[in-house]
Tab-separated table of C-alpha atoms and ligand atoms in Angstrom:
chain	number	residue	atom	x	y	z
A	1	UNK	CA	16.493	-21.671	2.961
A	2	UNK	CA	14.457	-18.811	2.047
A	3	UNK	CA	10.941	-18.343	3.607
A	4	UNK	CA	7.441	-18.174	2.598
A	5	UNK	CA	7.282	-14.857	3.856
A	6	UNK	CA	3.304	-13.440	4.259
A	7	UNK	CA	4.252	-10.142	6.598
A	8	UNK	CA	1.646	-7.394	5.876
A	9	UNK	CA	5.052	-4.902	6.016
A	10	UNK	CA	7.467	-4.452	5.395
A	11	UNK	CA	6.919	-7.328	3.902
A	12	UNK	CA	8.848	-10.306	0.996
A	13	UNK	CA	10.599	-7.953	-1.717
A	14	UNK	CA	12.132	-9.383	-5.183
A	15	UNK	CA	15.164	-11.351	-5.197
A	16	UNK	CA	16.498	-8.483	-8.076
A	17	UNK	CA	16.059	-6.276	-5.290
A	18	UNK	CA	17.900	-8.011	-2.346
A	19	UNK	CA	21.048	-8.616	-4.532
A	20	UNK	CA	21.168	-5.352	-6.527
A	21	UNK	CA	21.084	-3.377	-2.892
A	22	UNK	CA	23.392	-5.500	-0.869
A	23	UNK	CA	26.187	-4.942	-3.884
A	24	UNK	CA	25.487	-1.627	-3.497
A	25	UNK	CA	25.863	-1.431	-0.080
A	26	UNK	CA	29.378	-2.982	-0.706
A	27	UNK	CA	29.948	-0.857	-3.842
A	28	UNK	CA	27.991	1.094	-5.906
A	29	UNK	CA	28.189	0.217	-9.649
A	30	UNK	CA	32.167	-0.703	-8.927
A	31	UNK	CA	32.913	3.349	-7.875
A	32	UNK	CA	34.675	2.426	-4.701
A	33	UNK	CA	31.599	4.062	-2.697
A	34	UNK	CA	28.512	2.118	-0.904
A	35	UNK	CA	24.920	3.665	-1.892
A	36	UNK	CA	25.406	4.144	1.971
A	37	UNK	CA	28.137	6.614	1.836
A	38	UNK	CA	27.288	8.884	-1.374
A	39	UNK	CA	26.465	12.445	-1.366
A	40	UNK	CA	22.788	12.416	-1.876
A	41	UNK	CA	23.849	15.897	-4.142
A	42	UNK	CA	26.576	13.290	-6.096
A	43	UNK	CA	25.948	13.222	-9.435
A	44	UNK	CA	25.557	9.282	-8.814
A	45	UNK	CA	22.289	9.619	-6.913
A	46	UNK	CA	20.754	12.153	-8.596
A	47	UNK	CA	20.812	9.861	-11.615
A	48	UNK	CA	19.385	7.307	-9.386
A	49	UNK	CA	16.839	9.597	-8.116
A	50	UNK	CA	15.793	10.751	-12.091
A	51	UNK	CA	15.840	7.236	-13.305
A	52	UNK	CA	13.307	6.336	-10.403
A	53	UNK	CA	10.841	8.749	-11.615
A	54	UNK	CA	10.848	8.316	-14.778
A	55	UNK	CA	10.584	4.684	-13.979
A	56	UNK	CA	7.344	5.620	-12.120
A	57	UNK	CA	5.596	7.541	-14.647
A	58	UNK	CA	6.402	5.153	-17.088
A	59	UNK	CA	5.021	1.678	-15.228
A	60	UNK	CA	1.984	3.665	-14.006
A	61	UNK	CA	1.470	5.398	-16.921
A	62	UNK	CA	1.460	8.869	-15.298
A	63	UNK	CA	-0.172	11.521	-17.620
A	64	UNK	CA	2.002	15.132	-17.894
A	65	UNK	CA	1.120	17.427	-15.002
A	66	UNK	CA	1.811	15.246	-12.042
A	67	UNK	CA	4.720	15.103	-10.109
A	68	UNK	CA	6.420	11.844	-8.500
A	69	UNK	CA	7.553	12.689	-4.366
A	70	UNK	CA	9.857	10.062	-1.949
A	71	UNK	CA	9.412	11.771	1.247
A	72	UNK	CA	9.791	10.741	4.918
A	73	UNK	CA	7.374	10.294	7.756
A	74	UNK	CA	5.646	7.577	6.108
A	75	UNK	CA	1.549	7.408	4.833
A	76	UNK	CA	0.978	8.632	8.242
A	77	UNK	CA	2.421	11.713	7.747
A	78	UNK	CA	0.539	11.833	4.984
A	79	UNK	CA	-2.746	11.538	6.639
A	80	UNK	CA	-1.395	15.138	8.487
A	81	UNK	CA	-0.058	17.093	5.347
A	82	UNK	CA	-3.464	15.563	3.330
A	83	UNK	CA	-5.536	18.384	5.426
A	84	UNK	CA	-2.643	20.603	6.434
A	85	UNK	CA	-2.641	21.684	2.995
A	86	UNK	CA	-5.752	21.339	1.584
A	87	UNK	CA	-9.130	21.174	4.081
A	88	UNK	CA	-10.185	24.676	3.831
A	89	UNK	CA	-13.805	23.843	5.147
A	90	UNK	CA	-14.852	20.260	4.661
A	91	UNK	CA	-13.414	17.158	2.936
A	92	UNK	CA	-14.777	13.813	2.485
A	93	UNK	CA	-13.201	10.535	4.054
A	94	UNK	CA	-14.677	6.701	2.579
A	95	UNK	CA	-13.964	4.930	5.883
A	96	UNK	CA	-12.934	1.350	5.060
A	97	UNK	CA	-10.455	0.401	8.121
A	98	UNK	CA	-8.109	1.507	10.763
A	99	UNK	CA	-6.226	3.358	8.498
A	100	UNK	CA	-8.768	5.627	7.148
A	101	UNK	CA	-9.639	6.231	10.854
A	102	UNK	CA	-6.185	7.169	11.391
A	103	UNK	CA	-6.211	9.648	8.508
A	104	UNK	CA	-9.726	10.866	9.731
A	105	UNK	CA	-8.519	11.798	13.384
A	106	UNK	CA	-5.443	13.950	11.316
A	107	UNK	CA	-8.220	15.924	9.176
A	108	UNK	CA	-10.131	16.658	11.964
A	109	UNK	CA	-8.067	19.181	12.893
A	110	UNK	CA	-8.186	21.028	9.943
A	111	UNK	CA	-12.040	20.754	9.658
A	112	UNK	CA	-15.221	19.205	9.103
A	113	UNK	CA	-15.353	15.543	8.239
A	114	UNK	CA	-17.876	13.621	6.274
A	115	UNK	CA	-17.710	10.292	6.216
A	116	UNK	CA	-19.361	7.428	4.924
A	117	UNK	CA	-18.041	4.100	6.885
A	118	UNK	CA	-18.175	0.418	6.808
A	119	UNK	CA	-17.257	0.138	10.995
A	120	UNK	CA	-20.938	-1.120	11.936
A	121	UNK	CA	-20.063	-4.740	9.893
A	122	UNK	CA	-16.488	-4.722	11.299
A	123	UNK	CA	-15.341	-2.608	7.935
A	124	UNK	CA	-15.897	-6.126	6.417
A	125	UNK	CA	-17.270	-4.415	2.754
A	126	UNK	CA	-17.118	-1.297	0.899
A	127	UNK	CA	-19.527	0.909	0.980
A	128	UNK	CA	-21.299	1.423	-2.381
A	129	UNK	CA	-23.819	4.471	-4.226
A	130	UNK	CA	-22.724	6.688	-1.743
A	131	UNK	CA	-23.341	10.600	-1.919
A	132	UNK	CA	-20.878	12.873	-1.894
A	133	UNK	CA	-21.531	16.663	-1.109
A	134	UNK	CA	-20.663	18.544	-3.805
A	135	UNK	CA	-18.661	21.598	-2.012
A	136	UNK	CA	-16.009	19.320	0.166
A	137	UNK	CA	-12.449	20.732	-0.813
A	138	UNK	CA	-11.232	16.692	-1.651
A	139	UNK	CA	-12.426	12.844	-1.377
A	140	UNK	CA	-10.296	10.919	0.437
A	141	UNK	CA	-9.876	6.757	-0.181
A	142	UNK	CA	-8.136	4.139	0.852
A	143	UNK	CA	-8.015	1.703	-1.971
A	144	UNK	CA	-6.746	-1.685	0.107
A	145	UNK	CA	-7.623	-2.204	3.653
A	146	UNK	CA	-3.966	-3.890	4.892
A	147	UNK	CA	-5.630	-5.111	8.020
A	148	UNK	CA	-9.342	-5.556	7.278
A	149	UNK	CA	-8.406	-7.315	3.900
A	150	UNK	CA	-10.636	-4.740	1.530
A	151	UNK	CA	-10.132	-3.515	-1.651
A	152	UNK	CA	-11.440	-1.033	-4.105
A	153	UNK	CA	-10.896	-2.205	-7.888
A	154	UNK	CA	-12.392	0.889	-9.325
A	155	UNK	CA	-10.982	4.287	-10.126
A	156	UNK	CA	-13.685	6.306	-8.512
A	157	UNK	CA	-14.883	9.867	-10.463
A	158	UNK	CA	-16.869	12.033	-7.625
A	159	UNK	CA	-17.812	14.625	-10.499
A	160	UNK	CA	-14.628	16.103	-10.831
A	161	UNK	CA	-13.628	16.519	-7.159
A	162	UNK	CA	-9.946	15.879	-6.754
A	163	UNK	CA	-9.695	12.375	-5.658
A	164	UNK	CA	-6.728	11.418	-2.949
A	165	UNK	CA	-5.805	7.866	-2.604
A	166	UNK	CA	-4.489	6.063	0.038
A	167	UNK	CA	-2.390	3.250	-2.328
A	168	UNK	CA	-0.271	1.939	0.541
A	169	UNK	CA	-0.864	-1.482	0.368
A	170	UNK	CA	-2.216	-2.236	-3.290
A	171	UNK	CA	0.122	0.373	-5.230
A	172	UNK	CA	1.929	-1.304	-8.460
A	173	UNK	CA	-0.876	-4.307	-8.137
A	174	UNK	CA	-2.839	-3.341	-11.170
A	175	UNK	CA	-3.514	-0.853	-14.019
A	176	UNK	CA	-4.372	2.441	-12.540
A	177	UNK	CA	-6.061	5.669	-14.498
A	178	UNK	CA	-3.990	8.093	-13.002
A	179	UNK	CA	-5.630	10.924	-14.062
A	180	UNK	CA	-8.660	10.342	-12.181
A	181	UNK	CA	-6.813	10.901	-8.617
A	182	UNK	CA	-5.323	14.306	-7.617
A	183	UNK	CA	-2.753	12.728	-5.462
A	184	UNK	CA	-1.721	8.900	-4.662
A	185	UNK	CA	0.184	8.373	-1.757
A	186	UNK	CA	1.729	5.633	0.323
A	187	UNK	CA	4.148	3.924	2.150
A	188	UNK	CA	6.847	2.142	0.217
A	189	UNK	CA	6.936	-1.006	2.225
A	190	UNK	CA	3.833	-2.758	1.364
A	191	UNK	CA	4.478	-3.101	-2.921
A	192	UNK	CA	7.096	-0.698	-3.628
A	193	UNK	CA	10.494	-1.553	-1.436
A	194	UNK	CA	11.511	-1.411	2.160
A	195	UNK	CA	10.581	0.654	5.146
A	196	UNK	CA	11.560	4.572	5.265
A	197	UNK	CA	10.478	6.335	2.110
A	198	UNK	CA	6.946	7.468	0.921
A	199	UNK	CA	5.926	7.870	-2.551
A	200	UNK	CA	3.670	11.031	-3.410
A	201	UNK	CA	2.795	10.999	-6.907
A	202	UNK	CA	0.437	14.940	-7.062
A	203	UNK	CA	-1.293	16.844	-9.774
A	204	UNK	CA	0.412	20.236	-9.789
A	205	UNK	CA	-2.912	21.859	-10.032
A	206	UNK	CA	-3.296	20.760	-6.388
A	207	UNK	CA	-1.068	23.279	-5.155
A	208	UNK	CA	-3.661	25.900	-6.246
A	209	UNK	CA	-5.906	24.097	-3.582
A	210	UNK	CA	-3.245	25.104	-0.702
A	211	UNK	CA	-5.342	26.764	1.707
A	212	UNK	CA	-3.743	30.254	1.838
A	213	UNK	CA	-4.444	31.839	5.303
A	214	UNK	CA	-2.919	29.011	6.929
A	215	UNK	CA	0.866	28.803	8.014
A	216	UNK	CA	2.680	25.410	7.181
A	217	UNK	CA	5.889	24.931	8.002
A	218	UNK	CA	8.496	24.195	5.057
A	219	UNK	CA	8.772	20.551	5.369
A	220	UNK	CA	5.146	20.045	5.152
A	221	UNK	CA	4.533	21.659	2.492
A	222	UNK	CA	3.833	19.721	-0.922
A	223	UNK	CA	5.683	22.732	-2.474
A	224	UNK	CA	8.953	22.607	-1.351
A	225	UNK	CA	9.190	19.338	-2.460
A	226	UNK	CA	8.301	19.261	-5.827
A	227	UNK	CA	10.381	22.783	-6.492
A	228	UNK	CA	13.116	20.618	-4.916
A	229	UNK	CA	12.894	17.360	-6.643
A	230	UNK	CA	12.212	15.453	-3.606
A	231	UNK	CA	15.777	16.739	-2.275
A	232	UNK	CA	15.343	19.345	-0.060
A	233	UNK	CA	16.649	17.721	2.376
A	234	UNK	CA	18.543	14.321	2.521
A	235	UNK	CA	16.042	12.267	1.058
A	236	UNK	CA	16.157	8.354	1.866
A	237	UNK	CA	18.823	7.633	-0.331
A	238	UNK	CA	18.984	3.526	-0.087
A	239	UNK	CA	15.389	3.267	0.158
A	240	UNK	CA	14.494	5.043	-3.344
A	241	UNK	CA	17.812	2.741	-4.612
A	242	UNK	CA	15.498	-0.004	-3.778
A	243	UNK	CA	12.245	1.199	-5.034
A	244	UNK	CA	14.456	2.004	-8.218
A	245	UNK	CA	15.321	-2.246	-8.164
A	246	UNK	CA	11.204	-2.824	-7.639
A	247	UNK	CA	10.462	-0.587	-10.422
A	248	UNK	CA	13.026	-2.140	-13.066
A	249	UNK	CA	11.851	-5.770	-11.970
A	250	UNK	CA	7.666	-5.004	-11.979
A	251	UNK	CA	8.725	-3.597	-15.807
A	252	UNK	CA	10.839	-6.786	-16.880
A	253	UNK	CA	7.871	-9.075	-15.746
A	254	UNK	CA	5.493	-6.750	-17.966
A	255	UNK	CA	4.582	-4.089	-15.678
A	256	UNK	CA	1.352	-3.562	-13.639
A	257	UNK	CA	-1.077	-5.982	-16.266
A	258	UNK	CA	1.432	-8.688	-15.164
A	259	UNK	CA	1.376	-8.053	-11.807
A	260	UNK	CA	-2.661	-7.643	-12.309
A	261	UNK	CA	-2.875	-10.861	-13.603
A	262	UNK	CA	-0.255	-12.686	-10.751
A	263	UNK	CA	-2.521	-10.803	-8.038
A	264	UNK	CA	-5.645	-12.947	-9.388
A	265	UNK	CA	-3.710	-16.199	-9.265
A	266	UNK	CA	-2.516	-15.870	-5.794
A	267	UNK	CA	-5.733	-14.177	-4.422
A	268	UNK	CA	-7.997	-16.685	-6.206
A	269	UNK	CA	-5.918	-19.912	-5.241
A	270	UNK	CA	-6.259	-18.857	-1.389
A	271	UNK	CA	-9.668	-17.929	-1.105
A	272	UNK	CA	-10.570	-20.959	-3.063
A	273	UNK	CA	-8.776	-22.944	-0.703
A	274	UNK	CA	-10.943	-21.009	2.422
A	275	UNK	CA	-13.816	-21.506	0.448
A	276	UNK	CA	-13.559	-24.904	0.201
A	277	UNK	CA	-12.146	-25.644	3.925
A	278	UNK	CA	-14.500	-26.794	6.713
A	279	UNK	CA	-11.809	-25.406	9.102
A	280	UNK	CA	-11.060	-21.666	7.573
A	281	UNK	CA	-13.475	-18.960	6.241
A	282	UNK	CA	-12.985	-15.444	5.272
A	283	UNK	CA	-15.223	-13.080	7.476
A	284	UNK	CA	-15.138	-10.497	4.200
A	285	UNK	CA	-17.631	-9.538	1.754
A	286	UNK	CA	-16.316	-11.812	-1.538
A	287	UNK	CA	-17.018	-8.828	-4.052
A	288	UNK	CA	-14.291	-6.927	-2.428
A	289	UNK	CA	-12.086	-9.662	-0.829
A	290	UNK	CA	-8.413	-7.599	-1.400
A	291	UNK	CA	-5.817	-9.543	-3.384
A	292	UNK	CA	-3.290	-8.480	-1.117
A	293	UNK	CA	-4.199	-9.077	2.632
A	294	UNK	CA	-6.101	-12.359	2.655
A	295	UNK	CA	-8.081	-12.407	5.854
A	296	UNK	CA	-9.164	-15.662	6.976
A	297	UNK	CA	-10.306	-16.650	10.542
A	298	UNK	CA	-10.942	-20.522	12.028
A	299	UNK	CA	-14.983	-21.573	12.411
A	300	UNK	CA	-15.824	-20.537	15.760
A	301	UNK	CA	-15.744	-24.763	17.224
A	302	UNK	CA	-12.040	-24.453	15.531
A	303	UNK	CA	-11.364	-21.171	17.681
A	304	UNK	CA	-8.734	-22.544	19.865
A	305	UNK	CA	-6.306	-23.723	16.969
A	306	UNK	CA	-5.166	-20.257	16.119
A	307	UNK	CA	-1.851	-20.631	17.844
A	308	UNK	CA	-1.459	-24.210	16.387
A	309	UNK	CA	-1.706	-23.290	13.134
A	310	UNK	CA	0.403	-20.330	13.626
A	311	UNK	CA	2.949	-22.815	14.862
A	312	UNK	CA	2.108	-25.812	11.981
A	313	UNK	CA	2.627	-23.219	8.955
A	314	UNK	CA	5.580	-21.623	11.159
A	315	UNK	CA	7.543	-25.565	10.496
A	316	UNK	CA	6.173	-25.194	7.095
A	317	UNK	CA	8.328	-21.980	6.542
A	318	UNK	CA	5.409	-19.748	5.959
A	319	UNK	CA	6.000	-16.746	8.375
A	320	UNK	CA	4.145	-13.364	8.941
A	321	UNK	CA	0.406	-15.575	9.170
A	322	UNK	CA	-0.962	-13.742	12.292
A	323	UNK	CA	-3.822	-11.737	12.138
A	324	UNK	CA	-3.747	-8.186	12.663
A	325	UNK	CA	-3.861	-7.632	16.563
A	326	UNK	CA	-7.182	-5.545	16.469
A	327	UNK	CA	-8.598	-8.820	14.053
A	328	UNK	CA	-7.290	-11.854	15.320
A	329	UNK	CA	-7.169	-14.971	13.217
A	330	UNK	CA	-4.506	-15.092	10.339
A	331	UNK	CA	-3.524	-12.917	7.145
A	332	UNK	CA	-1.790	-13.770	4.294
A	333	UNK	CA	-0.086	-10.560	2.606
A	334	UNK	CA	0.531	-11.814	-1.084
A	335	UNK	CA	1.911	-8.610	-2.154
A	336	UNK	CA	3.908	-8.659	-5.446
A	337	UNK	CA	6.986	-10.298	-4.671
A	338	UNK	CA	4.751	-13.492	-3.180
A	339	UNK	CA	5.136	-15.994	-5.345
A	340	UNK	CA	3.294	-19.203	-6.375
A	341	UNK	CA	5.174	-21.133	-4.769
A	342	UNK	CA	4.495	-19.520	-1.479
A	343	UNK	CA	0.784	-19.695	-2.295
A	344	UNK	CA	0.939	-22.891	-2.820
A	345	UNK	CA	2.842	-23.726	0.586
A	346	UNK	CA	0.448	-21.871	2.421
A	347	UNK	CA	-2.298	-24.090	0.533
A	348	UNK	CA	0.184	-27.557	1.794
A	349	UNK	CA	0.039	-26.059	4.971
A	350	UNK	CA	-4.086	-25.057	5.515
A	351	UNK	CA	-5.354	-28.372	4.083
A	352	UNK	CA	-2.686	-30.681	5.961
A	353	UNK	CA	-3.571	-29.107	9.186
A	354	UNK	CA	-7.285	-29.031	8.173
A	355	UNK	CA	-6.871	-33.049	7.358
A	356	UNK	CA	-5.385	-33.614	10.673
A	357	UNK	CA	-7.693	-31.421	12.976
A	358	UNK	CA	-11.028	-30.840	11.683
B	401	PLP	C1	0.773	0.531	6.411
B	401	PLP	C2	-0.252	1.478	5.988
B	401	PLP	C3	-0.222	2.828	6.383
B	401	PLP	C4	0.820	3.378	7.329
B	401	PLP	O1	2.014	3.491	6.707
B	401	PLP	P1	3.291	4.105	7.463
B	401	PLP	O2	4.265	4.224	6.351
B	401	PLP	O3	3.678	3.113	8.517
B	401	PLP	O4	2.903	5.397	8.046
B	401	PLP	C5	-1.196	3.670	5.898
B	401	PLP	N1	-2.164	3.224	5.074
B	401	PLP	C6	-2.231	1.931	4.690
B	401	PLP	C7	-3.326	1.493	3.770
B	401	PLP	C8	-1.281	1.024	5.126
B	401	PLP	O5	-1.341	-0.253	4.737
């Protein structure tokens, strides 16, 4: 039997996407090849590789101008080429969790940081009417907090500034005005498809912002991948196959307003469930409670039940329920894929065990 799988990522993909890549693992579209085995120059991928953009731009509604990356090295590689390429001076960084910290620490090296941050309350909110100075060379975000369980709804507009967007964890979850963000970046394993390929959808006006005195080497530089079509060199070729099955499923369902609209049922199921509980409570802000990473921890005179519970919702088949290690307590990631019905044996699972213990 299949599990109710809650892993923050990589994490529960679509059953579209399971079967279409193990067949084409076996044999790609009945050519006597596995996706495993092509030439990632065959004409075979290349289609692959086109159809997945377009597929992109198409489900997010991607203006003209921008350009849609898979690259390796995952968001945190990111959080290097971010400032690599473009901190000339001074950027701005919204800290909101451990992973803006981590992308913080990268830009660092490139220059001066200003930061607005949410750490003295635990990064349990985000910080609102903030200012931002008016000559940093880009605003950094990250628009879920994966471990933290925070999310940003809005499409921020800092006057103009180009906006970059950490989308790791909340990508293809709702309706996004792409035009307001310079870049969007992320790791594929959170919405988009399995471990090993990063999306990098950039406005080719950014790579006017390059900082010019500075040497980059090839591979980090934004350029040679969008003059090469994401294939300069062997790009992750079963990976963006899978992201390709994600795409074409999200679309079938109705695209990102249907996905919207499933993130509010899951999201508002569970934290009415911790509302509710005696046992459970979220230690996050409700306003900006993320849809995808519910964070809920036990009431401190419930403290030493963690592990039980763990192991109760474990026999209930609903893996991947531990807290983040820097958190503690339990998250449920209810990315796309997570169904209903996995909500809803999560919700068995949290009020049987309340029923029994509290
Ligand atoms: C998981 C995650 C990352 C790190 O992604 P990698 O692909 O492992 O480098 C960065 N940012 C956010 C918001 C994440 O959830």
């Amino acid at each position: 039997m299949r599990k109710h799988i809650f892993n923050a990522g990589p994490c529960k993909l679509s059953d579209p996407l399971l079967k279409n890549t193990s067949e084409a693992i076996l044999d790609l579209d009945g050519i006597g090849q596995s996706i495993l085995e092509i030439s990632h120059r065959s004409k075979e991928f290349q289609a692959i590789m086109d159809e997945t953009v377009e597929l992109m731009k198409e489900v997010l509604s991607i203006p003209e101008g921008y350009s849609v990356l898979f690259l390796g090295g995952g968001a945190s590689m990111q959080f290097a080429m971010i400032p690599y390429n473009f901190l000339k001076s001074k950027a701005f960084y919204l800290n909101t969790g451990t992973w803006s910290t981590k992308a913080i620490k990268e830009a660092k090296l490139w220059g001066e940081v200003v930061e607005v941050s949410s750490e003295e309350k635990d990064f349990t909110y985000i910080p609102k009417g903030f200012d931002v100075p008016k000559d940093v060379d880009y605003v950094h975000i990250t628009t879920n907090n994966t471990i933290r369980g925070t999310e940003i709804f809005e499409d921020y507009d800092f006057g103009g500034l180009p906006l970059i967007a950490d989308m790791s964890s909340d990508f293809l979850s709702r309706p996004v005005d792409v035009s307001k963000y310079a870049m969007i970046y992320g790791g594929a394993q959170k919405n988009l498809g399995p471990a090993g390929v990063t999306f990098v959808i950039i406005r080719d006006d950014m790579l006017e912002k390059v900082v010019a005195d500075r040497k980059i080497p090839t591979m980090l530089q934004y350029k040679t991948h969008i003059d090469k079509g994401s294939m300069f060199n062997t790009p992750p070729v079963v990976n963006v196959f899978a992201v390709r099955e994600t795409l074409k499923w999200v679309k079938s369902l109705g695209g990102v307003d249907a996905m919207n609209k499933l993130a509010d049922e899951r999201a508002d199921l569970l934290y009415k469930t911790i509302d509710e509980s005696k046992m459970f409570v979220s230690p996050v802000v409700k306003e900006d409670r993320s849809r995808m990473n519910i964070v809920f921890v036990m009431e401190d005179k419930y403290k030493d039940l963690d592990k039980d519970f763990i192991a109760y919702a474990a026999e209930q088949n609903c893996v991947g329920i531990k807290g983040h290690r820097s958190v503690g307590g339990f998250r449920a990631s209810t990315y796309n894929a997570c169904t209903m019905e996995d909500v809803n044996a999560l919700v068995k699972a949290m009020k049987d065990f309340e029923a029994k213990n509290a």
